[in-house]
Amino acid sequence: LFSTASVYLIGNPRSGASIYLEKMVEKLELKHVFLVFSTFGLSLAISSFLILKFSQRVFKIIEKIDYKNLTLSLISFLIFIVFVFTDFLGLFILFIGTLIGILNIRFGVNRSFSMGFLILPTILFFLSKY
């Protein structure tokens, strides 16, 4: 909502959707802006009502879910999907990436350093193509 408003008011996009909208700003009239913000307001009102009405029920359902089984199921599914699409090389990369993440936590290293660990080989790979 705010990024869309910034496109119209100050001409500075803050997201991909806003950049797309910026290209259409010349064609927009005030009635279009009013329609968009009315739609935002209506969706906000409906979602607020639904959250207030159903949140307690959803929390009770979530409390019944066994977190350990859910976690193991998701990990198993992720391993299966990685294997199906990338074979053993993908499993190896998944293992190394998981190991890097766990070691960061174990040694108290900021996880953002892992991005540098991953970005440097990527940059070198793409530089080697030129």
mmCIF file of C-alpha atoms in Angstrom:
data_model
loop_
_atom_site.group_PDB
_atom_site.id
_atom_site.type_symbol
_atom_site.label_atom_id
_atom_site.label_comp_id
_atom_site.label_asym_id
_atom_site.label_seq_id
_atom_site.Cartn_x
_atom_site.Cartn_y
_atom_site.Cartn_z
ATOM 1 C CA LEU A 1 0.000 0.000 0.000
ATOM 2 C CA PHE A 2 2.712 2.469 0.979
ATOM 3 C CA SER A 3 4.933 1.587 -1.962
ATOM 4 C CA THR A 4 2.004 2.109 -4.307
ATOM 5 C CA ALA A 5 1.259 5.457 -2.691
ATOM 6 C CA SER A 6 4.906 6.478 -3.009
ATOM 7 C CA VAL A 7 4.782 5.860 -6.756
ATOM 8 C CA TYR A 8 1.780 8.116 -7.186
ATOM 9 C CA LEU A 9 2.757 10.820 -4.689
ATOM 10 C CA ILE A 10 6.542 11.109 -5.040
ATOM 11 C CA GLY A 11 7.280 8.987 -8.099
ATOM 12 C CA ASN A 12 9.653 6.653 -6.220
ATOM 13 C CA PRO A 13 8.911 2.911 -6.586
ATOM 14 C CA ARG A 14 9.762 0.567 -3.691
ATOM 15 C CA SER A 15 8.792 -2.845 -5.086
ATOM 16 C CA GLY A 16 8.436 -4.727 -8.349
ATOM 17 C CA ALA A 17 4.708 -4.128 -8.476
ATOM 18 C CA SER A 18 5.304 -0.446 -7.856
ATOM 19 C CA ILE A 19 7.800 -0.263 -10.697
ATOM 20 C CA TYR A 20 5.186 -1.766 -12.996
ATOM 21 C CA LEU A 21 2.591 0.692 -11.707
ATOM 22 C CA GLU A 22 5.028 3.556 -12.238
ATOM 23 C CA LYS A 23 4.942 2.861 -15.964
ATOM 24 C CA MET A 24 1.166 3.227 -15.869
ATOM 25 C CA VAL A 25 1.105 6.393 -13.729
ATOM 26 C CA GLU A 26 0.876 8.669 -16.743
ATOM 27 C CA LYS A 27 -2.416 6.996 -17.675
ATOM 28 C CA LEU A 28 -3.856 7.055 -14.151
ATOM 29 C CA GLU A 29 -6.425 9.585 -13.113
ATOM 30 C CA LEU A 30 -7.504 10.446 -9.590
ATOM 31 C CA LYS A 31 -10.574 8.206 -9.884
ATOM 32 C CA HIS A 32 -8.310 5.217 -10.616
ATOM 33 C CA VAL A 33 -6.176 5.956 -7.557
ATOM 34 C CA PHE A 34 -9.325 6.247 -5.457
ATOM 35 C CA LEU A 35 -10.541 2.897 -6.798
ATOM 36 C CA VAL A 36 -7.239 1.188 -5.967
ATOM 37 C CA PHE A 37 -7.127 2.590 -2.435
ATOM 38 C CA SER A 38 -10.790 1.730 -1.900
ATOM 39 C CA THR A 39 -9.985 -1.842 -2.894
ATOM 40 C CA PHE A 40 -7.050 -1.850 -0.460
ATOM 41 C CA GLY A 41 -9.324 -0.551 2.296
ATOM 42 C CA LEU A 42 -12.041 -3.094 1.579
ATOM 43 C CA SER A 43 -9.565 -5.985 1.590
ATOM 44 C CA LEU A 44 -8.085 -4.656 4.845
ATOM 45 C CA ALA A 45 -11.525 -4.537 6.460
ATOM 46 C CA ILE A 46 -12.443 -8.043 5.293
ATOM 47 C CA SER A 47 -9.121 -9.548 6.383
ATOM 48 C CA SER A 48 -9.315 -7.824 9.786
ATOM 49 C CA PHE A 49 -12.806 -9.198 10.325
ATOM 50 C CA LEU A 50 -11.737 -12.713 9.319
ATOM 51 C CA ILE A 51 -8.685 -12.617 11.584
ATOM 52 C CA LEU A 52 -10.737 -11.514 14.576
ATOM 53 C CA LYS A 53 -13.422 -14.116 13.848
ATOM 54 C CA PHE A 54 -11.267 -17.175 13.143
ATOM 55 C CA SER A 55 -7.903 -16.611 14.844
ATOM 56 C CA GLN A 56 -8.790 -18.387 18.090
ATOM 57 C CA ARG A 57 -10.041 -21.455 16.207
ATOM 58 C CA VAL A 58 -6.931 -21.574 14.059
ATOM 59 C CA PHE A 59 -4.667 -21.288 17.111
ATOM 60 C CA LYS A 60 -6.458 -24.196 18.770
ATOM 61 C CA ILE A 61 -5.937 -26.321 15.655
ATOM 62 C CA ILE A 62 -2.266 -25.321 15.438
ATOM 63 C CA GLU A 63 -1.719 -26.209 19.107
ATOM 64 C CA LYS A 64 -2.795 -29.784 18.367
ATOM 65 C CA ILE A 65 -0.168 -30.263 15.648
ATOM 66 C CA ASP A 66 2.876 -32.231 16.777
ATOM 67 C CA TYR A 67 5.771 -29.931 15.919
ATOM 68 C CA LYS A 68 8.378 -32.702 15.845
ATOM 69 C CA ASN A 69 6.405 -34.816 13.356
ATOM 70 C CA LEU A 70 5.644 -31.767 11.214
ATOM 71 C CA THR A 71 9.326 -30.817 11.119
ATOM 72 C CA LEU A 72 10.449 -34.343 10.249
ATOM 73 C CA SER A 73 7.787 -34.589 7.547
ATOM 74 C CA LEU A 74 8.861 -31.303 5.964
ATOM 75 C CA ILE A 75 12.545 -32.244 6.077
ATOM 76 C CA SER A 76 11.769 -35.624 4.490
ATOM 77 C CA PHE A 77 9.667 -33.955 1.796
ATOM 78 C CA LEU A 78 12.431 -31.435 1.079
ATOM 79 C CA ILE A 79 15.051 -34.180 0.775
ATOM 80 C CA PHE A 80 12.754 -36.151 -1.533
ATOM 81 C CA ILE A 81 12.064 -33.153 -3.784
ATOM 82 C CA VAL A 82 15.760 -32.247 -3.967
ATOM 83 C CA PHE A 83 16.627 -35.834 -4.889
ATOM 84 C CA VAL A 84 13.897 -36.078 -7.537
ATOM 85 C CA PHE A 85 14.958 -32.871 -9.276
ATOM 86 C CA THR A 86 18.743 -32.884 -8.787
ATOM 87 C CA ASP A 87 19.832 -36.458 -7.930
ATOM 88 C CA PHE A 88 22.825 -37.035 -5.639
ATOM 89 C CA LEU A 89 24.582 -33.789 -6.523
ATOM 90 C CA GLY A 90 21.598 -31.846 -5.195
ATOM 91 C CA LEU A 91 21.589 -33.912 -2.008
ATOM 92 C CA PHE A 92 25.280 -33.154 -1.564
ATOM 93 C CA ILE A 93 24.661 -29.418 -1.983
ATOM 94 C CA LEU A 94 21.699 -29.628 0.416
ATOM 95 C CA PHE A 95 23.905 -31.372 2.977
ATOM 96 C CA ILE A 96 26.690 -28.784 2.649
ATOM 97 C CA GLY A 97 24.231 -25.880 2.897
ATOM 98 C CA THR A 98 22.592 -27.405 5.956
ATOM 99 C CA LEU A 99 25.990 -27.971 7.536
ATOM 100 C CA ILE A 100 26.969 -24.346 6.930
ATOM 101 C CA GLY A 101 23.748 -23.133 8.561
ATOM 102 C CA ILE A 102 24.110 -25.421 11.575
ATOM 103 C CA LEU A 103 27.763 -24.477 12.092
ATOM 104 C CA ASN A 104 26.827 -20.780 12.110
ATOM 105 C CA ILE A 105 24.336 -21.395 14.883
ATOM 106 C CA ARG A 106 26.672 -23.700 16.817
ATOM 107 C CA PHE A 107 29.605 -21.249 16.773
ATOM 108 C CA GLY A 108 27.489 -18.110 17.231
ATOM 109 C CA VAL A 109 28.439 -16.625 13.865
ATOM 110 C CA ASN A 110 26.048 -14.156 12.293
ATOM 111 C CA ARG A 111 24.072 -15.995 9.598
ATOM 112 C CA SER A 112 24.433 -13.137 7.145
ATOM 113 C CA PHE A 113 28.068 -14.218 6.704
ATOM 114 C CA SER A 114 26.727 -17.359 5.036
ATOM 115 C CA MET A 115 25.403 -15.182 2.238
ATOM 116 C CA GLY A 116 28.939 -14.027 1.510
ATOM 117 C CA PHE A 117 30.035 -17.639 1.505
ATOM 118 C CA LEU A 118 27.418 -18.367 -1.152
ATOM 119 C CA ILE A 119 27.604 -15.126 -3.115
ATOM 120 C CA LEU A 120 31.358 -15.191 -3.783
ATOM 121 C CA PRO A 121 31.331 -18.501 -5.740
ATOM 122 C CA THR A 122 28.243 -17.324 -7.621
ATOM 123 C CA ILE A 123 29.950 -14.084 -8.640
ATOM 124 C CA LEU A 124 33.070 -15.966 -9.707
ATOM 125 C CA PHE A 125 30.968 -18.416 -11.709
ATOM 126 C CA PHE A 126 29.203 -15.686 -13.655
ATOM 127 C CA LEU A 127 32.393 -13.676 -14.147
ATOM 128 C CA SER A 128 34.055 -16.724 -15.696
ATOM 129 C CA LYS A 129 31.386 -16.762 -18.421
ATOM 130 C CA TYR A 130 32.577 -13.403 -19.755
#
